[in-house]
Coordinates of N, CA, C and O in Angstrom, one line a residue:
M115 N 0.8 -1.2 0.0 CA 0.0 0.0 0.0 C 0.9 1.2 0.0 O 1.8 1.3 0.8
P116 N 0.6 2.2 -0.9 CA 1.4 3.4 -0.9 C 1.2 4.3 0.3 O 0.2 4.4 0.9
T117 N 2.3 4.9 0.6 CA 2.3 5.9 1.7 C 1.8 7.2 1.2 O 1.7 7.4 0.0
V118 N 1.6 8.1 2.1 CA 1.2 9.5 1.7 C 2.3 10.1 0.9 O 2.0 10.8 -0.1
Q119 N 3.5 9.9 1.2 CA 4.7 10.4 0.5 C 4.6 9.9 -1.0 O 4.8 10.7 -1.9
Q120 N 4.3 8.7 -1.2 CA 4.3 8.1 -2.5 C 3.1 8.7 -3.3 O 3.3 9.0 -4.5
I121 N 2.0 9.0 -2.7 CA 0.9 9.6 -3.3 C 1.3 11.1 -3.7 O 1.0 11.5 -4.8
L122 N 1.9 11.8 -2.8 CA 2.4 13.1 -3.0 C 3.4 13.2 -4.1 O 3.4 14.2 -4.9
D123 N 4.2 12.2 -4.2 CA 5.2 12.2 -5.3 C 4.5 12.2 -6.7 O 5.0 12.9 -7.6
K124 N 3.4 11.5 -6.8 CA 2.7 11.5 -8.0 C 2.0 12.9 -8.3 O 2.0 13.4 -9.4
V125 N 1.4 13.4 -7.2 CA 0.8 14.7 -7.3 C 1.8 15.8 -7.7 O 1.5 16.7 -8.5
N126 N 3.0 15.7 -7.1 CA 4.1 16.7 -7.4 C 4.7 16.6 -8.7 O 5.5 17.5 -9.1
L127 N 4.3 15.7 -9.5 CA 4.7 15.7 -10.9 C 4.1 16.9 -11.7 O 4.6 17.3 -12.7
Y128 N 3.0 17.4 -11.1 CA 2.3 18.6 -11.6 C 2.8 19.8 -10.8 O 2.8 19.7 -9.6
R129 N 3.3 20.8 -11.5 CA 3.8 21.9 -10.8 C 2.8 22.6 -9.9 O 1.6 22.7 -10.3
N130 N 3.2 22.9 -8.7 CA 2.3 23.6 -7.7 C 3.1 24.3 -6.7 O 4.3 24.0 -6.5
T131 N 2.5 25.1 -5.9 CA 3.2 25.9 -4.9 C 2.6 25.6 -3.5 O 2.9 26.3 -2.6
Y132 N 1.8 24.5 -3.4 CA 1.2 24.2 -2.1 C 2.1 23.4 -1.2 O 2.9 22.6 -1.7
T133 N 2.0 23.5 0.1 CA 2.8 22.8 1.0 C 2.3 21.4 1.2 O 1.1 21.1 0.9
D134 N 3.1 20.5 1.7 CA 2.7 19.1 1.9 C 1.5 19.1 3.0 O 0.6 18.3 2.9
A135 N 1.6 20.0 3.9 CA 0.6 20.1 5.0 C -0.8 20.5 4.3 O -1.8 19.9 4.7
Q136 N -0.8 21.4 3.4 CA -2.1 21.7 2.7 C -2.6 20.5 1.9 O -3.8 20.2 2.0
K137 N -1.7 19.8 1.3 CA -2.1 18.7 0.5 C -2.7 17.5 1.3 O -3.6 16.9 1.0
I138 N -2.0 17.3 2.5 CA -2.5 16.3 3.4 C -3.8 16.7 4.0 O -4.7 15.8 4.1
S139 N -4.1 17.9 4.2 CA -5.4 18.4 4.7 C -6.4 18.1 3.6 O -7.5 17.6 4.0
W140 N -6.1 18.3 2.4 CA -7.1 18.0 1.3 C -7.3 16.5 1.2 O -8.4 16.1 0.9
M141 N -6.2 15.7 1.4 CA -6.4 14.3 1.4 C -7.4 13.8 2.5 O -8.2 13.0 2.2
N142 N -7.2 14.4 3.6 CA -8.1 14.1 4.7 C -9.6 14.4 4.4 O -10.5 13.7 4.7
D143 N -9.8 15.6 3.7 CA -11.1 16.0 3.3 C -11.7 15.0 2.3 O -12.9 14.6 2.4
V144 N -10.9 14.6 1.3 CA -11.3 13.7 0.3 C -11.6 12.3 0.9 O -12.7 11.7 0.6
Q145 N -10.8 11.9 1.8 CA -11.0 10.6 2.5 C -12.3 10.6 3.3 O -13.1 9.6 3.2
K146 N -12.6 11.7 4.0 CA -13.9 11.8 4.7 C -15.1 11.7 3.7 O -16.1 11.0 4.0
E147 N -15.0 12.4 2.6 CA -16.1 12.4 1.6 C -16.3 11.0 1.0 O -17.4 10.5 0.9
I148 N -15.2 10.3 0.8 CA -15.3 8.9 0.3 C -16.0 8.0 1.3 O -16.8 7.2 1.0
F149 N -15.6 8.2 2.6 CA -16.2 7.3 3.6 C -17.7 7.6 3.8 O -18.4 6.8 4.2
Q150 N -18.1 8.9 3.5 CA -19.5 9.2 3.5 C -20.3 8.5 2.3 O -21.4 8.1 2.5
D151 N -19.6 8.5 1.2 CA -20.3 8.0 0.0 C -20.2 6.4 0.0 O -21.1 5.8 -0.6
V152 N -19.1 5.9 0.5 CA -18.9 4.5 0.5 C -18.6 4.1 2.0 O -17.5 4.0 2.4
P153 N -19.7 3.8 2.7 CA -19.6 3.6 4.1 C -18.7 2.4 4.4 O -18.7 1.4 3.7
H154 N -17.9 2.5 5.5 CA -17.0 1.4 6.0 C -17.5 1.0 7.4 O -17.4 1.8 8.3
E155 N -18.1 -0.1 7.5 CA -18.6 -0.6 8.8 C -17.5 -1.0 9.7 O -16.6 -1.7 9.3
A156 N -17.5 -0.5 10.9 CA -16.5 -0.9 11.9 C -16.9 -2.2 12.6 O -18.1 -2.6 12.5
P157 N -16.0 -2.9 13.2 CA -16.4 -4.0 14.0 C -17.3 -3.6 15.1 O -17.2 -2.4 15.6
P158 N -18.3 -4.4 15.5 CA -19.2 -4.0 16.6 C -18.4 -3.5 17.8 O -17.4 -4.1 18.2
Y159 N -18.9 -2.5 18.4 CA -18.3 -1.9 19.6 C -19.2 -2.2 20.8 O -20.4 -2.1 20.7
N160 N -18.7 -2.7 21.9 CA -19.6 -3.0 23.0 C -19.0 -2.4 24.3 O -17.8 -2.1 24.5
F161 N -19.9 -2.1 25.2 CA -19.6 -1.6 26.6 C -20.7 -2.1 27.5 O -21.7 -2.6 27.1
T162 N -20.4 -2.0 28.8 CA -21.4 -2.5 29.8 C -21.9 -1.2 30.5 O -21.2 -0.3 30.7
T163 N -23.2 -1.3 30.9 CA -23.8 -0.2 31.6 C -23.3 -0.1 33.0 O -22.9 -1.1 33.6
I164 N -23.3 1.2 33.5 CA -22.8 1.5 34.9 C -23.9 2.2 35.6 O -24.5 3.1 35.0
S165 N -24.2 1.8 36.8 CA -25.3 2.4 37.6 C -25.0 3.9 37.8 O -23.9 4.3 38.1
G166 N -26.0 4.7 37.5 CA -25.9 6.1 37.7 C -25.3 6.9 36.5 O -25.1 8.1 36.5
F167 N -25.0 6.2 35.4 CA -24.4 6.8 34.2 C -25.3 6.6 33.0 O -25.6 5.5 32.7
A168 N -25.7 7.7 32.4 CA -26.5 7.7 31.2 C -25.7 8.0 30.0 O -26.2 7.7 28.9
F169 N -24.6 8.6 30.1 CA -23.8 9.0 28.9 C -22.5 8.1 28.8 O -21.8 7.9 29.8
Y170 N -22.3 7.7 27.6 CA -21.1 6.8 27.3 C -20.4 7.4 26.1 O -21.0 7.7 25.1
A171 N -19.1 7.4 26.2 CA -18.3 8.0 25.1 C -18.4 7.0 23.9 O -18.3 5.8 24.0
L172 N -18.6 7.6 22.7 CA -18.5 6.9 21.4 C -17.1 6.6 21.1 O -16.2 7.3 21.5
P173 N -16.8 5.5 20.3 CA -15.5 5.2 19.9 C -15.0 6.4 19.0 O -15.8 7.1 18.4
S174 N -13.7 6.7 19.1 CA -13.1 7.8 18.4 C -13.4 7.8 16.8 O -13.4 8.8 16.2
D175 N -13.5 6.6 16.3 CA -13.7 6.5 14.8 C -15.2 6.4 14.5 O -15.5 6.2 13.3
C176 N -16.1 6.6 15.4 CA -17.5 6.5 15.2 C -18.1 7.8 14.6 O -17.9 8.9 15.1
D177 N -18.7 7.7 13.5 CA -19.5 8.8 12.9 C -20.9 8.7 13.5 O -21.6 7.8 13.2
P178 N -21.2 9.7 14.3 CA -22.6 9.7 15.0 C -23.7 9.5 14.0 O -24.7 8.9 14.3
L179 N -23.5 10.1 12.8 CA -24.6 10.0 11.8 C -24.6 8.6 11.1 O -25.5 8.3 10.4
G180 N -23.5 7.8 11.4 CA -23.4 6.5 10.8 C -23.8 5.4 11.7 O -23.5 4.2 11.4
I181 N -24.4 5.7 12.8 CA -24.8 4.7 13.8 C -26.0 3.9 13.1 O -27.0 4.5 12.8
K182 N -25.9 2.6 13.0 CA -26.9 1.8 12.3 C -27.8 1.2 13.3 O -29.0 1.0 13.1
K183 N -27.3 0.7 14.5 CA -28.0 0.0 15.4 C -27.4 0.0 16.8 O -26.2 -0.1 16.9
V184 N -28.2 0.1 17.8 CA -27.8 0.0 19.2 C -28.7 -1.0 19.9 O -29.9 -0.9 19.8
T185 N -28.0 -2.0 20.4 CA -28.8 -3.1 21.1 C -28.3 -3.2 22.6 O -27.2 -2.9 22.9
I186 N -29.3 -3.5 23.4 CA -28.9 -3.7 24.9 C -29.4 -5.0 25.3 O -30.5 -5.5 24.9
E187 N -28.7 -5.6 26.2 CA -29.0 -6.9 26.8 C -30.3 -6.8 27.6 O -30.5 -5.8 28.3
T188 N -31.2 -7.7 27.4 CA -32.5 -7.6 28.1 C -32.3 -7.8 29.7 O -33.0 -7.1 30.4
K189 N -31.4 -8.7 30.1 CA -31.1 -8.8 31.5 C -29.6 -9.1 31.5 O -29.0 -9.8 30.6
T190 N -28.9 -8.7 32.6 CA -27.5 -8.9 32.7 C -27.1 -10.4 32.5 O -27.7 -11.2 33.2
G191 N -26.3 -10.7 31.6 CA -25.8 -12.1 31.4 C -26.8 -12.9 30.6 O -26.5 -14.1 30.4
S192 N -27.9 -12.4 30.1 CA -28.9 -13.2 29.4 C -28.4 -13.6 28.0 O -28.9 -14.7 27.5
G193 N -27.6 -12.8 27.4 CA -27.3 -13.1 26.0 C -28.4 -12.7 25.0 O -28.2 -13.0 23.8
K194 N -29.5 -12.2 25.5 CA -30.6 -11.8 24.6 C -30.6 -10.3 24.6 O -30.4 -9.6 25.6
Y195 N -30.8 -9.8 23.4 CA -30.7 -8.3 23.1 C -32.0 -7.8 22.5 O -32.7 -8.5 21.7
R196 N -32.2 -6.5 22.7 CA -33.3 -5.8 22.0 C -32.7 -4.5 21.4 O -31.8 -4.0 22.0
T197 N -33.3 -4.1 20.3 CA -32.8 -2.9 19.6 C -33.4 -1.7 20.3 O -34.6 -1.7 20.5
L198 N -32.5 -0.7 20.6 CA -33.0 0.5 21.1 C -33.4 1.5 20.0 O -32.8 1.5 18.9
R199 N -34.4 2.2 20.2 CA -34.9 3.2 19.3 C -34.1 4.5 19.5 O -33.8 4.9 20.6
F200 N -33.9 5.2 18.4 CA -33.2 6.5 18.4 C -34.2 7.6 18.6 O -35.2 7.6 17.8
I201 N -34.0 8.5 19.5 CA -34.8 9.7 19.7 C -33.9 10.9 19.9 O -33.0 10.8 20.8
S202 N -34.0 11.9 19.1 CA -33.1 13.1 19.2 C -33.4 13.8 20.5 O -34.6 13.9 20.9
L203 N -32.3 14.3 21.1 CA -32.5 15.1 22.3 C -33.3 16.4 22.0 O -33.8 17.0 22.9
N204 N -33.3 16.8 20.8 CA -34.0 18.0 20.4 C -35.4 17.7 20.0 O -36.2 18.6 19.6
S205 N -35.8 16.5 20.1 CA -37.2 16.1 19.6 C -38.2 16.7 20.6 O -38.0 16.9 21.7
T206 N -39.4 16.9 20.0 CA -40.5 17.4 20.8 C -41.4 16.2 21.2 O -42.4 16.4 21.8
E207 N -40.9 15.0 20.9 CA -41.7 13.8 21.3 C -41.7 13.6 22.8 O -40.7 13.8 23.5
L208 N -42.8 13.3 23.3 CA -42.9 13.0 24.8 C -42.3 11.7 25.1 O -42.7 10.7 24.5
V209 N -41.5 11.6 26.1 CA -40.9 10.4 26.5 C -41.1 10.3 28.0 O -41.1 11.2 28.8
S210 N -41.1 9.0 28.5 CA -41.3 8.8 29.9 C -39.9 8.4 30.5 O -39.0 7.9 29.7
P211 N -39.7 8.5 31.8 CA -38.4 8.2 32.4 C -38.1 6.7 32.2 O -36.9 6.3 32.2
S212 N -39.1 5.8 32.0 CA -38.9 4.4 31.8 C -38.8 3.9 30.4 O -38.4 2.8 30.1
M213 N -39.0 4.8 29.5 CA -39.0 4.5 28.0 C -37.5 4.2 27.6 O -36.6 5.0 27.9
E214 N -37.3 3.1 26.9 CA -36.0 2.7 26.5 C -35.7 3.3 25.1 O -36.4 3.1 24.2
F215 N -34.6 4.1 25.0 CA -34.2 4.7 23.8 C -32.7 5.2 23.9 O -32.2 5.2 25.1
Y216 N -32.1 5.5 22.8 CA -30.8 6.2 22.9 C -30.8 7.4 22.1 O -31.7 7.7 21.3
S217 N -29.9 8.3 22.4 CA -29.7 9.5 21.6 C -28.2 9.8 21.6 O -27.4 9.2 22.2
I218 N -27.9 10.9 20.8 CA -26.5 11.3 20.7 C -26.4 12.7 21.2 O -27.2 13.6 20.8
Q219 N -25.5 13.0 22.1 CA -25.2 14.3 22.5 C -23.9 14.8 21.9 O -22.9 14.2 22.1
G220 N -24.0 16.0 21.3 CA -22.8 16.5 20.6 C -22.2 15.6 19.6 O -23.0 14.9 18.9
D221 N -20.9 15.4 19.6 CA -20.3 14.6 18.6 C -19.6 13.4 19.2 O -19.0 12.6 18.6
G222 N -19.8 13.2 20.6 CA -19.1 12.1 21.1 C -19.7 11.3 22.2 O -19.0 10.5 22.9
N223 N -21.0 11.5 22.6 CA -21.6 10.8 23.7 C -22.9 10.1 23.3 O -23.8 10.7 22.6
L224 N -23.1 8.9 23.7 CA -24.3 8.1 23.5 C -25.1 8.2 24.8 O -24.5 8.0 25.9
F225 N -26.3 8.6 24.7 CA -27.2 8.8 25.9 C -28.1 7.6 26.0 O -28.8 7.3 25.0
L226 N -28.2 6.9 27.1 CA -29.2 5.8 27.3 C -30.3 6.2 28.3 O -30.0 6.8 29.3
N227 N -31.5 5.9 27.9 CA -32.6 6.2 28.7 C -33.4 4.8 28.9 O -33.6 4.2 27.8
P228 N -33.8 4.4 30.1 CA -33.6 5.1 31.3 C -32.1 4.9 31.8 O -31.4 4.0 31.4
M229 N -31.7 5.8 32.7 CA -30.4 5.7 33.2 C -30.2 4.4 34.0 O -31.1 4.0 34.8
P230 N -29.1 3.7 33.7 CA -28.9 2.4 34.4 C -28.9 2.6 35.9 O -28.3 3.6 36.4
N231 N -29.4 1.6 36.6 CA -29.4 1.7 38.1 C -28.8 0.4 38.6 O -28.2 -0.4 37.8
D232 N -28.9 0.1 39.9 CA -28.2 -1.1 40.4 C -28.8 -2.4 39.8 O -28.1 -3.4 39.7
E233 N -30.1 -2.4 39.4 CA -30.7 -3.5 38.8 C -30.3 -3.8 37.4 O -30.3 -4.9 36.9
T234 N -30.0 -2.7 36.7 CA -29.7 -2.8 35.2 C -28.2 -2.6 34.9 O -27.8 -2.6 33.8
E235 N -27.4 -2.5 35.9 CA -26.0 -2.3 35.8 C -25.4 -3.6 35.2 O -25.9 -4.7 35.5
G236 N -24.4 -3.4 34.4 CA -23.7 -4.6 33.8 C -24.2 -5.2 32.6 O -23.7 -6.2 32.1
R237 N -25.3 -4.6 32.0 CA -25.8 -5.0 30.7 C -24.9 -4.7 29.6 O -24.3 -3.6 29.6
N238 N -24.7 -5.6 28.7 CA -23.9 -5.3 27.5 C -24.7 -4.5 26.5 O -25.9 -4.7 26.3
V239 N -24.0 -3.5 25.9 CA -24.6 -2.7 24.9 C -23.7 -2.8 23.6 O -22.5 -2.7 23.8
Y240 N -24.3 -3.1 22.5 CA -23.6 -3.2 21.2 C -24.0 -2.1 20.3 O -25.1 -1.8 20.2
L241 N -22.9 -1.5 19.7 CA -23.1 -0.4 18.8 C -22.6 -0.8 17.4 O -21.4 -1.2 17.3
I242 N -23.4 -0.8 16.4 CA -23.1 -1.1 15.0 C -23.0 0.3 14.3 O -24.0 1.0 14.3
Y243 N -21.9 0.6 13.7 CA -21.8 1.9 13.1 C -20.8 1.9 11.9 O -20.0 1.0 11.8
N244 N -20.9 3.0 11.1 CA -20.0 3.2 10.0 C -18.9 4.1 10.6 O -19.2 5.1 11.3
K245 N -17.7 3.8 10.3 CA -16.5 4.5 10.9 C -16.1 5.7 10.1 O -16.3 5.8 8.9
R246 N -15.4 6.6 10.7 CA -14.7 7.7 10.1 C -13.3 7.2 9.8 O -12.8 6.4 10.5
P247 N -12.7 7.8 8.7 CA -11.3 7.4 8.4 C -10.3 7.9 9.4 O -10.6 9.0 10.0
R248 N -9.3 7.2 9.7 CA -8.2 7.7 10.5 C -7.6 8.9 9.8 O -7.3 8.8 8.6
K249 N -7.3 9.9 10.6 CA -6.8 11.1 10.0 C -5.3 10.9 9.6 O -4.5 10.3 10.3
I250 N -5.0 11.4 8.4 CA -3.6 11.3 7.9 C -2.8 12.4 8.6 O -3.2 13.6 8.6
G251 N -1.7 12.0 9.2 CA -0.9 13.0 9.9 C 0.5 13.2 9.5 O 1.1 14.3 9.7
S252 N 1.1 12.2 8.8 CA 2.5 12.4 8.4 C 2.7 11.7 7.0 O 1.8 11.0 6.5
L253 N 3.8 12.0 6.5 CA 4.1 11.5 5.1 C 4.3 9.9 5.1 O 4.2 9.3 4.1
S254 N 4.6 9.3 6.2 CA 4.8 7.9 6.3 C 3.5 7.1 6.5 O 3.5 5.9 6.5
D255 N 2.4 7.8 6.8 CA 1.1 7.2 7.0 C 0.6 6.5 5.8 O 0.9 6.9 4.6
I256 N -0.2 5.5 6.0 CA -0.8 4.8 4.8 C -2.3 5.1 5.0 O -2.9 4.9 6.0
P257 N -2.9 5.8 4.0 CA -4.3 6.1 4.1 C -5.2 4.9 4.4 O -4.9 3.8 3.9
E258 N -6.2 5.1 5.1 CA -7.1 3.9 5.5 C -8.0 3.4 4.4 O -8.5 2.3 4.4
L259 N -8.0 4.2 3.3 CA -8.8 3.8 2.1 C -8.2 2.6 1.5 O -7.0 2.4 1.5
E260 N -9.0 1.8 0.8 CA -8.5 0.7 0.0 C -7.7 1.3 -1.1 O -7.9 2.4 -1.6
E261 N -6.7 0.5 -1.5 CA -5.7 1.0 -2.5 C -6.4 1.5 -3.8 O -5.9 2.4 -4.5
D262 N -7.5 0.8 -4.2 CA -8.3 1.2 -5.4 C -8.7 2.7 -5.3 O -9.0 3.3 -6.4
F263 N -8.9 3.2 -4.2 CA -9.4 4.6 -4.0 C -8.2 5.6 -3.9 O -8.5 6.8 -3.8
H264 N -7.0 5.2 -3.9 CA -5.9 6.1 -3.7 C -5.8 7.1 -4.8 O -5.3 8.3 -4.6
E265 N -6.1 6.7 -6.0 CA -6.1 7.7 -7.1 C -7.1 8.8 -6.9 O -6.8 10.0 -7.3
L266 N -8.2 8.6 -6.2 CA -9.1 9.7 -5.9 C -8.5 10.7 -4.9 O -8.8 11.9 -5.0
L267 N -7.6 10.2 -4.1 CA -6.8 11.1 -3.2 C -5.9 12.0 -4.0 O -5.9 13.2 -3.8
E268 N -5.3 11.4 -5.0 CA -4.4 12.2 -5.9 C -5.3 13.3 -6.6 O -4.9 14.5 -6.7
L269 N -6.4 12.8 -7.2 CA -7.2 13.7 -8.0 C -7.8 14.8 -7.1 O -7.9 16.0 -7.5
G270 N -8.1 14.4 -5.9 CA -8.7 15.4 -4.9 C -7.7 16.5 -4.6 O -8.1 17.7 -4.4
V271 N -6.4 16.1 -4.5 CA -5.4 17.1 -4.2 C -5.2 18.0 -5.4 O -5.0 19.2 -5.3
L272 N -5.2 17.4 -6.6 CA -4.9 18.1 -7.8 C -6.1 19.1 -8.1 O -5.9 20.2 -8.5

C-alpha cells in the first residue's frame, strides 16, 4: 500500500506551490467524503452499563450519523438483546423516564434512557456503526482507504 509520500510524489509531478501540509489536509477531506459515499462498517463496539451513568463515550472512529443499530441486553448475562430506538434530544416527542431509547449528545456521547441503576448495571450494549477514516498526519502514514481509491486522493489534491 502506498504511503502519503508516494501519493504526493505522483501529485508533485504537476507543478504547484502548495505545502505538503495543505495537500495532506485536502487528502483528509477527500478521504472523509469517500467514507460518507462508500460507508465502511466498523467491527461492533460494546460496553457495559454502569449504575448512575446515562452518557457513554462513542469510539473515536464513530461517525454519529453513521450509527446503524444500538442493542442492549434484556437482562445482565442473558445473552438476549433488544434494539433501542433513536430519539433526538432536540425532539418534541414526549418520553417517559422508563422508556428505552438512545440519543446522541454533541459529537461524542451516547445517551441511554432510562439511566442504568443497580438492577440494570452490567448489561452489554452493542453499537453497530460506520466509521470515520483515521486522519492522515504524516508522510509515512498509509491512508485507511482501500488502494483502489488512492487515485481519488491524488485527484482530490490536484
